[in-house]
Each structure stands twice: as C-alpha cells, then as structure tokens.
Amino acid sequence: MSWQPYVDDHLMSEIEGHRLTAAAIIGHDGNVWAKSDMFPEFKPEEITNIMNDFAEPGSLAPTGLFLGSTKYMVIQGEAGSVIRGKKGSGGITIKKTNQALIFGIYDEPMTPGQCNMVVERMGDYLIDQGM
C-alpha cells in the first residue's frame, strides 16, 4: 500500500485557497511512510520526544517542540491525541493514530484552524480504518 497519495491528494490539498507548507505520515518508530517535498529532515530524537509528549502530555511545553531543528512553542492540543505548535505566523499540528503520526506544517495565509482540520480529519479517518 502506498501512503504517498494520502499526503499528496489529501494533506496537501487546497483548503479555501490555501494549503499546508509541508506534511508527512510517520510511523511511531520514526520511519517515514510518506511526505511532501518540503517536509524537513528531522532527527530521530525529535520523533521520540513527540511520542513521549503523547504518553506524558505537557512534557514538551517547557522546552518546546523541535522538528527539523525548528523550534515551535507548544500550544493547546488534546492530551494524548493532538499536539499543536506555533512559530511566528505559522505552526504545526500533529495527530497520533494507532500506528502513525500525521504532521501538518503551515504558514500564513493558512490559519491554525485550517491546518488542524486537515491533519485531524486525516488522523480520524486512519483511526476509523484501524490504522
């Protein structure tokens, strides 16, 4: 099964004239299932830290969320399910499914709410499919 269409056709699709800057589907083990061209190269420990925050919500708040050496300030999310981060006029949303992490990175003019909707809908769909 190819995961690339989930990124290309769904996560990177246009919403109200805007689209994510980058997106990816990454297994809990840090293996990339699919990603957009602009998704940053990340360090394994960055995924480990994100997984730790899902297990212990709030653990990233003091240090921030790092992905590809970019630091995001952690903002409200849903404990154990969604992590949201902000950096300047953009940010990141990460949705945890049973087997994967769904990443969406955005910049203005896309809004945080639009990013959340795209990423969380994909995550909810995959959860419904047992993924």
CSV table of N, CA, C and O in Angstrom, one decimal:
chain,number,residue,atom,x,y,z
A,1,MET,N,0.8,-1.2,0.0
A,1,MET,CA,0.0,0.0,0.0
A,1,MET,C,0.9,1.2,0.0
A,1,MET,O,1.8,1.3,0.8
A,2,SER,N,0.6,2.2,-0.9
A,2,SER,CA,1.3,3.4,-0.9
A,2,SER,C,0.6,4.5,-0.1
A,2,SER,O,-0.6,4.7,-0.3
A,3,TRP,N,1.4,5.1,0.8
A,3,TRP,CA,0.9,6.2,1.6
A,3,TRP,C,1.0,7.6,0.9
A,3,TRP,O,0.4,8.5,1.4
A,4,GLN,N,1.8,7.7,-0.1
A,4,GLN,CA,2.0,9.0,-0.7
A,4,GLN,C,0.8,9.7,-1.2
A,4,GLN,O,0.6,10.9,-1.0
A,5,PRO,N,-0.2,9.0,-1.8
A,5,PRO,CA,-1.5,9.7,-2.1
A,5,PRO,C,-2.2,10.4,-1.0
A,5,PRO,O,-2.9,11.4,-1.1
A,6,TYR,N,-2.1,9.8,0.2
A,6,TYR,CA,-2.7,10.4,1.4
A,6,TYR,C,-2.1,11.8,1.7
A,6,TYR,O,-2.8,12.7,2.1
A,7,VAL,N,-0.8,11.9,1.4
A,7,VAL,CA,-0.1,13.2,1.6
A,7,VAL,C,-0.4,14.1,0.5
A,7,VAL,O,-0.9,15.2,0.6
A,8,ASP,N,-0.2,13.6,-0.8
A,8,ASP,CA,-0.3,14.5,-2.0
A,8,ASP,C,-1.8,14.9,-2.2
A,8,ASP,O,-2.0,16.1,-2.5
A,9,ASP,N,-2.7,14.0,-2.1
A,9,ASP,CA,-4.1,14.2,-2.5
A,9,ASP,C,-5.0,14.7,-1.4
A,9,ASP,O,-6.0,15.3,-1.6
A,10,HIS,N,-4.6,14.5,-0.1
A,10,HIS,CA,-5.4,14.9,1.0
A,10,HIS,C,-4.8,16.0,1.9
A,10,HIS,O,-5.3,17.1,2.0
A,11,LEU,N,-3.6,15.6,2.5
A,11,LEU,CA,-3.0,16.6,3.4
A,11,LEU,C,-2.5,17.8,2.6
A,11,LEU,O,-2.6,18.9,3.2
A,12,MET,N,-2.0,17.7,1.4
A,12,MET,CA,-1.5,18.8,0.7
A,12,MET,C,-2.6,19.5,-0.3
A,12,MET,O,-2.3,20.3,-1.1
A,13,SER,N,-3.8,19.0,-0.1
A,13,SER,CA,-4.9,19.6,-1.0
A,13,SER,C,-5.2,21.0,-0.6
A,13,SER,O,-4.9,21.5,0.6
A,14,GLU,N,-5.8,21.7,-1.5
A,14,GLU,CA,-6.2,23.1,-1.2
A,14,GLU,C,-7.4,23.3,-0.4
A,14,GLU,O,-8.4,22.6,-0.6
A,15,ILE,N,-7.4,24.1,0.7
A,15,ILE,CA,-8.5,24.4,1.5
A,15,ILE,C,-8.7,25.9,1.5
A,15,ILE,O,-7.9,26.7,1.9
A,16,GLU,N,-9.9,26.3,1.0
A,16,GLU,CA,-10.2,27.7,0.9
A,16,GLU,C,-9.1,28.5,0.3
A,16,GLU,O,-8.8,29.6,0.7
A,17,GLY,N,-8.5,28.0,-0.8
A,17,GLY,CA,-7.4,28.7,-1.5
A,17,GLY,C,-6.1,28.6,-0.8
A,17,GLY,O,-5.1,29.2,-1.3
A,18,HIS,N,-5.9,27.9,0.3
A,18,HIS,CA,-4.6,27.7,1.0
A,18,HIS,C,-4.3,26.3,1.1
A,18,HIS,O,-5.1,25.4,1.0
A,19,ARG,N,-3.0,26.0,1.3
A,19,ARG,CA,-2.5,24.6,1.5
A,19,ARG,C,-1.4,24.6,2.5
A,19,ARG,O,-0.7,25.6,2.8
A,20,LEU,N,-1.2,23.4,3.1
A,20,LEU,CA,-0.1,23.3,4.0
A,20,LEU,C,1.3,23.5,3.4
A,20,LEU,O,1.4,23.3,2.1
A,21,THR,N,2.2,24.0,4.1
A,21,THR,CA,3.6,24.1,3.6
A,21,THR,C,4.3,22.8,3.4
A,21,THR,O,5.0,22.6,2.5
A,22,ALA,N,4.0,21.9,4.4
A,22,ALA,CA,4.6,20.5,4.3
A,22,ALA,C,3.7,19.6,5.1
A,22,ALA,O,3.0,20.0,6.0
A,23,ALA,N,3.8,18.3,4.8
A,23,ALA,CA,3.0,17.3,5.5
A,23,ALA,C,3.7,16.0,5.5
A,23,ALA,O,4.6,15.7,4.6
A,24,ALA,N,3.4,15.1,6.4
A,24,ALA,CA,4.0,13.7,6.4
A,24,ALA,C,3.2,12.8,7.2
A,24,ALA,O,2.4,13.2,8.1
A,25,ILE,N,3.4,11.5,6.9
A,25,ILE,CA,2.8,10.4,7.8
A,25,ILE,C,4.1,9.6,8.2
A,25,ILE,O,4.8,9.1,7.3
A,26,ILE,N,4.3,9.5,9.5
A,26,ILE,CA,5.5,8.9,10.0
A,26,ILE,C,5.0,7.9,11.1
A,26,ILE,O,4.2,8.2,11.9
A,27,GLY,N,5.6,6.7,11.0
A,27,GLY,CA,5.3,5.6,12.0
A,27,GLY,C,5.7,6.0,13.4
A,27,GLY,O,6.6,6.8,13.5
A,28,HIS,N,5.1,5.4,14.4
A,28,HIS,CA,5.5,5.7,15.7
A,28,HIS,C,7.0,5.4,16.0
A,28,HIS,O,7.6,6.0,16.9
A,29,ASP,N,7.6,4.6,15.1
A,29,ASP,CA,9.1,4.2,15.2
A,29,ASP,C,10.0,5.2,14.5
A,29,ASP,O,11.2,5.1,14.6
A,30,GLY,N,9.4,6.3,13.9
A,30,GLY,CA,10.1,7.3,13.2
A,30,GLY,C,10.4,7.0,11.8
A,30,GLY,O,11.0,7.9,11.1
A,31,ASN,N,9.9,5.9,11.2
A,31,ASN,CA,10.0,5.6,9.8
A,31,ASN,C,9.0,6.5,9.0
A,31,ASN,O,7.8,6.5,9.4
A,32,VAL,N,9.5,7.1,8.0
A,32,VAL,CA,8.6,7.9,7.1
A,32,VAL,C,7.8,7.0,6.2
A,32,VAL,O,8.4,6.3,5.4
A,33,TRP,N,6.5,7.1,6.3
A,33,TRP,CA,5.6,6.4,5.4
A,33,TRP,C,5.4,7.2,4.1
A,33,TRP,O,5.4,6.6,3.0
A,34,ALA,N,5.3,8.5,4.2
A,34,ALA,CA,5.1,9.4,3.1
A,34,ALA,C,5.3,10.8,3.5
A,34,ALA,O,5.0,11.1,4.7
A,35,LYS,N,5.8,11.6,2.6
A,35,LYS,CA,6.0,13.0,3.0
A,35,LYS,C,6.0,13.9,1.8
A,35,LYS,O,6.2,13.5,0.6
A,36,SER,N,5.7,15.2,2.0
A,36,SER,CA,5.7,16.2,0.9
A,36,SER,C,7.2,16.6,0.7
A,36,SER,O,8.1,16.3,1.5
A,37,ASP,N,7.4,17.2,-0.4
A,37,ASP,CA,8.8,17.6,-0.8
A,37,ASP,C,9.4,18.6,0.2
A,37,ASP,O,10.6,18.5,0.5
A,38,MET,N,8.6,19.4,0.8
A,38,MET,CA,9.2,20.5,1.7
A,38,MET,C,9.3,20.0,3.2
A,38,MET,O,9.6,20.8,4.1
A,39,PHE,N,8.9,18.7,3.5
A,39,PHE,CA,8.9,18.3,4.9
A,39,PHE,C,10.4,18.3,5.3
A,39,PHE,O,11.2,17.7,4.7
A,40,PRO,N,10.6,18.8,6.5
A,40,PRO,CA,12.0,19.0,7.0
A,40,PRO,C,12.7,17.6,7.3
A,40,PRO,O,12.0,16.7,7.8
A,41,GLU,N,14.0,17.5,7.2
A,41,GLU,CA,14.8,16.4,7.7
A,41,GLU,C,14.8,16.5,9.2
A,41,GLU,O,15.1,17.6,9.7
A,42,PHE,N,14.4,15.5,9.9
A,42,PHE,CA,14.3,15.5,11.3
A,42,PHE,C,15.3,14.5,11.9
A,42,PHE,O,15.8,13.6,11.3
A,43,LYS,N,15.5,14.7,13.2
A,43,LYS,CA,16.4,13.8,14.0
A,43,LYS,C,15.5,12.8,14.7
A,43,LYS,O,14.4,13.1,15.1
A,44,PRO,N,16.0,11.6,14.8
A,44,PRO,CA,15.2,10.5,15.5
A,44,PRO,C,14.7,10.9,16.9
A,44,PRO,O,13.6,10.6,17.3
A,45,GLU,N,15.6,11.7,17.6
A,45,GLU,CA,15.2,12.1,19.0
A,45,GLU,C,14.0,13.1,19.0
A,45,GLU,O,13.2,13.2,19.9
A,46,GLU,N,13.8,13.8,17.9
A,46,GLU,CA,12.7,14.7,17.8
A,46,GLU,C,11.4,13.9,17.8
A,46,GLU,O,10.4,14.3,18.4
A,47,ILE,N,11.3,12.8,17.0
A,47,ILE,CA,10.1,12.0,17.0
A,47,ILE,C,10.0,11.3,18.3
A,47,ILE,O,8.8,11.2,18.9
A,48,THR,N,11.1,10.8,19.0
A,48,THR,CA,11.0,10.2,20.3
A,48,THR,C,10.4,11.2,21.3
A,48,THR,O,9.5,10.8,22.1
A,49,ASN,N,10.8,12.5,21.2
A,49,ASN,CA,10.3,13.5,22.2
A,49,ASN,C,8.8,13.7,21.9
A,49,ASN,O,8.0,13.9,22.9
A,50,ILE,N,8.4,13.7,20.7
A,50,ILE,CA,7.0,13.9,20.3
A,50,ILE,C,6.2,12.7,20.9
A,50,ILE,O,5.1,12.9,21.5
A,51,MET,N,6.7,11.5,20.7
A,51,MET,CA,6.0,10.3,21.2
A,51,MET,C,5.9,10.4,22.7
A,51,MET,O,4.9,10.0,23.3
A,52,ASN,N,7.0,10.8,23.4
A,52,ASN,CA,6.9,11.0,24.8
A,52,ASN,C,5.9,11.9,25.3
A,52,ASN,O,5.2,11.7,26.3
A,53,ASP,N,5.7,13.0,24.5
A,53,ASP,CA,4.7,14.0,24.9
A,53,ASP,C,3.2,13.4,24.7
A,53,ASP,O,2.4,13.7,25.5
A,54,PHE,N,3.0,12.5,23.8
A,54,PHE,CA,1.7,11.9,23.7
A,54,PHE,C,1.5,11.0,24.9
A,54,PHE,O,0.4,10.9,25.4
A,55,ALA,N,2.6,10.3,25.4
A,55,ALA,CA,2.5,9.4,26.5
A,55,ALA,C,2.4,10.2,27.8
A,55,ALA,O,1.7,9.8,28.7
A,56,GLU,N,3.1,11.4,27.9
A,56,GLU,CA,3.1,12.2,29.1
A,56,GLU,C,2.8,13.6,28.6
A,56,GLU,O,3.7,14.5,28.5
A,57,PRO,N,1.5,14.0,28.4
A,57,PRO,CA,1.1,15.3,27.9
A,57,PRO,C,1.7,16.4,28.7
A,57,PRO,O,1.7,16.4,29.9
A,58,GLY,N,2.3,17.4,28.0
A,58,GLY,CA,2.9,18.6,28.6
A,58,GLY,C,4.4,18.5,28.8
A,58,GLY,O,5.0,19.5,29.1
A,59,SER,N,5.0,17.3,28.4
A,59,SER,CA,6.4,17.2,28.6
A,59,SER,C,7.2,18.1,27.7
A,59,SER,O,8.3,18.4,28.0
A,60,LEU,N,6.6,18.4,26.5
A,60,LEU,CA,7.3,19.3,25.6
A,60,LEU,C,7.2,20.8,25.9
A,60,LEU,O,7.9,21.6,25.4
A,61,ALA,N,6.2,21.1,26.7
A,61,ALA,CA,5.9,22.6,26.9
A,61,ALA,C,7.1,23.4,27.5
A,61,ALA,O,7.3,24.5,27.0
A,62,PRO,N,7.8,22.8,28.4
A,62,PRO,CA,9.0,23.6,28.9
A,62,PRO,C,10.1,23.9,27.9
A,62,PRO,O,10.7,25.0,27.9
A,63,THR,N,10.3,23.0,27.0
A,63,THR,CA,11.5,23.1,26.1
A,63,THR,C,11.0,23.5,24.7
A,63,THR,O,11.8,24.0,23.9
A,64,GLY,N,9.8,23.2,24.4
A,64,GLY,CA,9.3,23.5,23.0
A,64,GLY,C,9.4,22.2,22.2
A,64,GLY,O,10.0,21.2,22.6
A,65,LEU,N,8.7,22.2,21.1
A,65,LEU,CA,8.7,21.1,20.2
A,65,LEU,C,9.7,21.4,19.0
A,65,LEU,O,9.6,22.4,18.4
A,66,PHE,N,10.6,20.4,18.8
A,66,PHE,CA,11.6,20.6,17.7
A,66,PHE,C,11.3,19.6,16.6
A,66,PHE,O,11.0,18.4,16.9
A,67,LEU,N,11.3,20.1,15.4
A,67,LEU,CA,11.2,19.2,14.2
A,67,LEU,C,12.1,19.8,13.1
A,67,LEU,O,11.9,21.0,12.7
A,68,GLY,N,13.0,19.1,12.7
A,68,GLY,CA,14.0,19.6,11.7
A,68,GLY,C,14.8,20.8,12.2
A,68,GLY,O,15.0,21.7,11.5
A,69,SER,N,15.1,20.7,13.5
A,69,SER,CA,15.8,21.8,14.2
A,69,SER,C,15.0,23.1,14.3
A,69,SER,O,15.6,24.1,14.7
A,70,THR,N,13.8,23.1,13.9
A,70,THR,CA,12.9,24.3,14.1
A,70,THR,C,12.2,24.1,15.4
A,70,THR,O,11.6,23.1,15.7
A,71,LYS,N,12.2,25.2,16.2
A,71,LYS,CA,11.5,25.1,17.5
A,71,LYS,C,10.1,25.8,17.4
A,71,LYS,O,10.0,26.9,16.9
A,72,TYR,N,9.1,25.0,17.9
A,72,TYR,CA,7.7,25.5,18.0
A,72,TYR,C,7.4,25.6,19.4
A,72,TYR,O,7.7,24.8,20.2
A,73,MET,N,6.7,26.7,19.8
A,73,MET,CA,6.1,26.8,21.1
A,73,MET,C,4.8,26.0,21.2
A,73,MET,O,4.0,26.0,20.3
A,74,VAL,N,4.8,25.1,22.1
A,74,VAL,CA,3.6,24.2,22.3
A,74,VAL,C,2.4,24.9,22.8
A,74,VAL,O,2.5,25.7,23.8
A,75,ILE,N,1.3,24.8,22.1
A,75,ILE,CA,0.1,25.5,22.5
A,75,ILE,C,-1.0,24.4,22.7
A,75,ILE,O,-0.7,23.2,22.6
A,76,GLN,N,-2.2,24.8,23.0
A,76,GLN,CA,-3.2,23.8,23.4
A,76,GLN,C,-3.4,22.7,22.3
A,76,GLN,O,-3.2,22.9,21.1
A,77,GLY,N,-3.6,21.5,22.8
A,77,GLY,CA,-3.8,20.4,22.0
A,77,GLY,C,-4.9,19.5,22.6
A,77,GLY,O,-5.7,20.0,23.4
A,78,GLU,N,-4.8,18.3,22.3
A,78,GLU,CA,-5.7,17.3,23.0
A,78,GLU,C,-4.8,16.2,23.6
A,78,GLU,O,-4.2,15.5,22.8
A,79,ALA,N,-4.7,16.2,24.9
A,79,ALA,CA,-3.8,15.3,25.6
A,79,ALA,C,-3.8,13.9,25.0
A,79,ALA,O,-4.9,13.2,24.9
A,80,GLY,N,-2.7,13.4,24.6
A,80,GLY,CA,-2.5,12.0,24.1
A,80,GLY,C,-3.0,11.8,22.7
A,80,GLY,O,-2.9,10.7,22.2
A,81,SER,N,-3.5,12.9,22.1
A,81,SER,CA,-4.1,12.7,20.7
A,81,SER,C,-3.6,13.7,19.7
A,81,SER,O,-3.3,13.4,18.6
A,82,VAL,N,-3.5,15.0,20.1
A,82,VAL,CA,-3.1,16.1,19.2
A,82,VAL,C,-2.1,17.0,19.9
A,82,VAL,O,-2.3,17.4,21.0
A,83,ILE,N,-1.0,17.3,19.2
A,83,ILE,CA,-0.1,18.3,19.7
A,83,ILE,C,-0.1,19.5,18.7
A,83,ILE,O,0.0,19.2,17.4
A,84,ARG,N,-0.1,20.7,19.2
A,84,ARG,CA,-0.1,21.9,18.3
A,84,ARG,C,1.0,22.8,18.7
A,84,ARG,O,1.3,22.9,19.9
A,85,GLY,N,1.7,23.4,17.7
A,85,GLY,CA,2.8,24.3,18.0
A,85,GLY,C,2.7,25.5,17.1
A,85,GLY,O,2.1,25.5,16.1
A,86,LYS,N,3.3,26.6,17.6
A,86,LYS,CA,3.3,27.9,16.9
A,86,LYS,C,4.7,28.4,16.8
A,86,LYS,O,5.5,28.2,17.6
A,87,LYS,N,5.0,29.0,15.6
A,87,LYS,CA,6.2,29.7,15.4
A,87,LYS,C,6.0,30.8,14.4
A,87,LYS,O,5.6,30.6,13.3
A,88,GLY,N,6.1,32.0,14.9
A,88,GLY,CA,5.8,33.2,14.1
A,88,GLY,C,4.4,33.2,13.6
A,88,GLY,O,3.4,33.0,14.3
A,89,SER,N,4.3,33.3,12.2
A,89,SER,CA,3.0,33.4,11.6
A,89,SER,C,2.5,32.0,11.1
A,89,SER,O,1.6,31.8,10.4
A,90,GLY,N,3.3,31.0,11.5
A,90,GLY,CA,2.9,29.6,11.1
A,90,GLY,C,2.9,28.7,12.3
A,90,GLY,O,2.9,29.1,13.5
A,91,GLY,N,2.9,27.4,12.0
A,91,GLY,CA,2.9,26.4,13.1
A,91,GLY,C,2.8,25.0,12.6
A,91,GLY,O,3.0,24.7,11.4
A,92,ILE,N,2.5,24.1,13.5
A,92,ILE,CA,2.4,22.7,13.2
A,92,ILE,C,1.3,22.0,14.0
A,92,ILE,O,1.0,22.4,15.1
A,93,THR,N,0.7,21.0,13.4
A,93,THR,CA,-0.3,20.2,14.1
A,93,THR,C,0.2,18.7,13.9
A,93,THR,O,0.5,18.3,12.8
A,94,ILE,N,0.1,17.9,14.9
A,94,ILE,CA,0.5,16.5,14.9
A,94,ILE,C,-0.6,15.7,15.5
A,94,ILE,O,-1.0,15.9,16.6
A,95,LYS,N,-1.2,14.8,14.7
A,95,LYS,CA,-2.3,13.9,15.2
A,95,LYS,C,-1.7,12.5,15.3
A,95,LYS,O,-1.1,12.0,14.4
A,96,LYS,N,-2.0,11.9,16.5
A,96,LYS,CA,-1.5,10.5,16.7
A,96,LYS,C,-2.6,9.5,16.4
A,96,LYS,O,-3.7,9.7,16.8
A,97,THR,N,-2.3,8.5,15.5
A,97,THR,CA,-3.2,7.4,15.3
A,97,THR,C,-2.7,6.2,16.0
A,97,THR,O,-1.7,6.3,16.7
A,98,ASN,N,-3.3,5.1,15.7
A,98,ASN,CA,-2.9,3.8,16.4
A,98,ASN,C,-1.5,3.4,16.0
A,98,ASN,O,-0.7,2.8,16.8
A,99,GLN,N,-1.1,3.8,14.7
A,99,GLN,CA,0.2,3.3,14.2
A,99,GLN,C,1.1,4.4,13.7
A,99,GLN,O,2.3,4.2,13.4
A,100,ALA,N,0.6,5.6,13.5
A,100,ALA,CA,1.3,6.7,12.9
A,100,ALA,C,1.1,8.1,13.5
A,100,ALA,O,0.2,8.2,14.3
A,101,LEU,N,1.9,9.0,13.1
A,101,LEU,CA,1.8,10.4,13.4
A,101,LEU,C,1.5,11.1,12.1
A,101,LEU,O,2.2,10.9,11.1
A,102,ILE,N,0.5,12.0,12.1
A,102,ILE,CA,0.2,12.8,10.9
A,102,ILE,C,0.6,14.2,11.2
A,102,ILE,O,0.2,14.8,12.2
A,103,PHE,N,1.5,14.7,10.3
A,103,PHE,CA,2.1,16.0,10.5
A,103,PHE,C,1.6,17.0,9.5
A,103,PHE,O,1.5,16.7,8.3
A,104,GLY,N,1.2,18.2,9.9
A,104,GLY,CA,0.9,19.3,9.0
A,104,GLY,C,1.7,20.5,9.5
A,104,GLY,O,1.6,20.9,10.7
A,105,ILE,N,2.4,21.2,8.6
A,105,ILE,CA,3.1,22.4,8.9
A,105,ILE,C,2.5,23.5,8.0
A,105,ILE,O,2.3,23.3,6.8
A,106,TYR,N,2.2,24.7,8.6
A,106,TYR,CA,1.6,25.7,7.8
A,106,TYR,C,2.2,27.1,8.0
A,106,TYR,O,3.0,27.2,9.0
A,107,ASP,N,1.9,28.0,7.1
A,107,ASP,CA,2.4,29.4,7.3
A,107,ASP,C,1.2,30.2,6.8
A,107,ASP,O,0.3,29.7,6.0
A,108,GLU,N,1.2,31.5,7.2
A,108,GLU,CA,0.1,32.4,6.6
A,108,GLU,C,0.2,32.4,5.1
A,108,GLU,O,1.3,32.2,4.6
A,109,PRO,N,-0.9,32.5,4.4
A,109,PRO,CA,-2.2,32.9,4.9
A,109,PRO,C,-3.1,31.7,5.5
A,109,PRO,O,-4.2,31.9,5.9
A,110,MET,N,-2.6,30.5,5.5
A,110,MET,CA,-3.4,29.4,6.1
A,110,MET,C,-3.5,29.7,7.6
A,110,MET,O,-2.5,30.2,8.2
A,111,THR,N,-4.6,29.3,8.1
A,111,THR,CA,-4.9,29.6,9.6
A,111,THR,C,-4.6,28.3,10.4
A,111,THR,O,-4.6,27.2,9.8
A,112,PRO,N,-4.3,28.5,11.7
A,112,PRO,CA,-4.2,27.3,12.5
A,112,PRO,C,-5.4,26.3,12.4
A,112,PRO,O,-5.2,25.1,12.4
A,113,GLY,N,-6.6,26.9,12.4
A,113,GLY,CA,-7.8,26.1,12.4
A,113,GLY,C,-7.9,25.3,11.1
A,113,GLY,O,-8.3,24.1,11.1
A,114,GLN,N,-7.4,25.8,10.0
A,114,GLN,CA,-7.4,25.1,8.7
A,114,GLN,C,-6.5,23.9,8.7
A,114,GLN,O,-6.7,22.8,8.3
A,115,CYS,N,-5.3,24.2,9.3
A,115,CYS,CA,-4.3,23.1,9.4
A,115,CYS,C,-4.8,22.0,10.3
A,115,CYS,O,-4.7,20.8,10.0
A,116,ASN,N,-5.4,22.4,11.5
A,116,ASN,CA,-5.9,21.4,12.4
A,116,ASN,C,-7.0,20.6,11.7
A,116,ASN,O,-7.0,19.4,11.9
A,117,MET,N,-7.8,21.2,11.0
A,117,MET,CA,-8.9,20.5,10.3
A,117,MET,C,-8.4,19.4,9.3
A,117,MET,O,-8.8,18.3,9.4
A,118,VAL,N,-7.4,19.8,8.5
A,118,VAL,CA,-6.8,18.9,7.5
A,118,VAL,C,-6.1,17.7,8.2
A,118,VAL,O,-6.4,16.6,7.9
A,119,VAL,N,-5.3,18.0,9.2
A,119,VAL,CA,-4.5,17.0,9.8
A,119,VAL,C,-5.4,16.1,10.7
A,119,VAL,O,-5.3,14.8,10.6
A,120,GLU,N,-6.3,16.7,11.4
A,120,GLU,CA,-7.1,15.9,12.4
A,120,GLU,C,-8.1,15.0,11.6
A,120,GLU,O,-8.4,13.9,12.0
A,121,ARG,N,-8.7,15.5,10.5
A,121,ARG,CA,-9.6,14.7,9.7
A,121,ARG,C,-8.9,13.5,9.2
A,121,ARG,O,-9.4,12.4,9.2
A,122,MET,N,-7.7,13.7,8.6
A,122,MET,CA,-6.9,12.5,8.1
A,122,MET,C,-6.6,11.5,9.3
A,122,MET,O,-6.8,10.3,9.1
A,123,GLY,N,-6.2,12.0,10.4
A,123,GLY,CA,-5.9,11.2,11.5
A,123,GLY,C,-7.2,10.4,12.0
A,123,GLY,O,-7.1,9.2,12.2
A,124,ASP,N,-8.3,11.1,12.1
A,124,ASP,CA,-9.6,10.4,12.5
A,124,ASP,C,-9.9,9.4,11.4
A,124,ASP,O,-10.4,8.3,11.8
A,125,TYR,N,-9.8,9.6,10.2
A,125,TYR,CA,-10.1,8.7,9.1
A,125,TYR,C,-9.2,7.4,9.3
A,125,TYR,O,-9.7,6.3,9.2
A,126,LEU,N,-7.9,7.6,9.5
A,126,LEU,CA,-7.0,6.5,9.7
A,126,LEU,C,-7.3,5.7,10.9
A,126,LEU,O,-7.2,4.4,10.9
A,127,ILE,N,-7.7,6.4,12.0
A,127,ILE,CA,-8.1,5.7,13.2
A,127,ILE,C,-9.3,4.8,12.9
A,127,ILE,O,-9.4,3.6,13.3
A,128,ASP,N,-10.3,5.4,12.2
A,128,ASP,CA,-11.5,4.6,11.8
A,128,ASP,C,-11.2,3.4,11.0
A,128,ASP,O,-11.9,2.4,11.0
A,129,GLN,N,-10.1,3.5,10.2
A,129,GLN,CA,-9.7,2.3,9.4
A,129,GLN,C,-8.8,1.3,10.2
A,129,GLN,O,-8.2,0.4,9.6
A,130,GLY,N,-8.6,1.6,11.4
A,130,GLY,CA,-7.7,0.7,12.2
A,130,GLY,C,-6.3,1.0,12.2
A,130,GLY,O,-5.4,0.2,12.6
A,131,MET,N,-5.9,2.1,11.5
A,131,MET,CA,-4.5,2.5,11.4
A,131,MET,C,-4.1,3.4,12.5
A,131,MET,O,-3.0,3.9,12.6
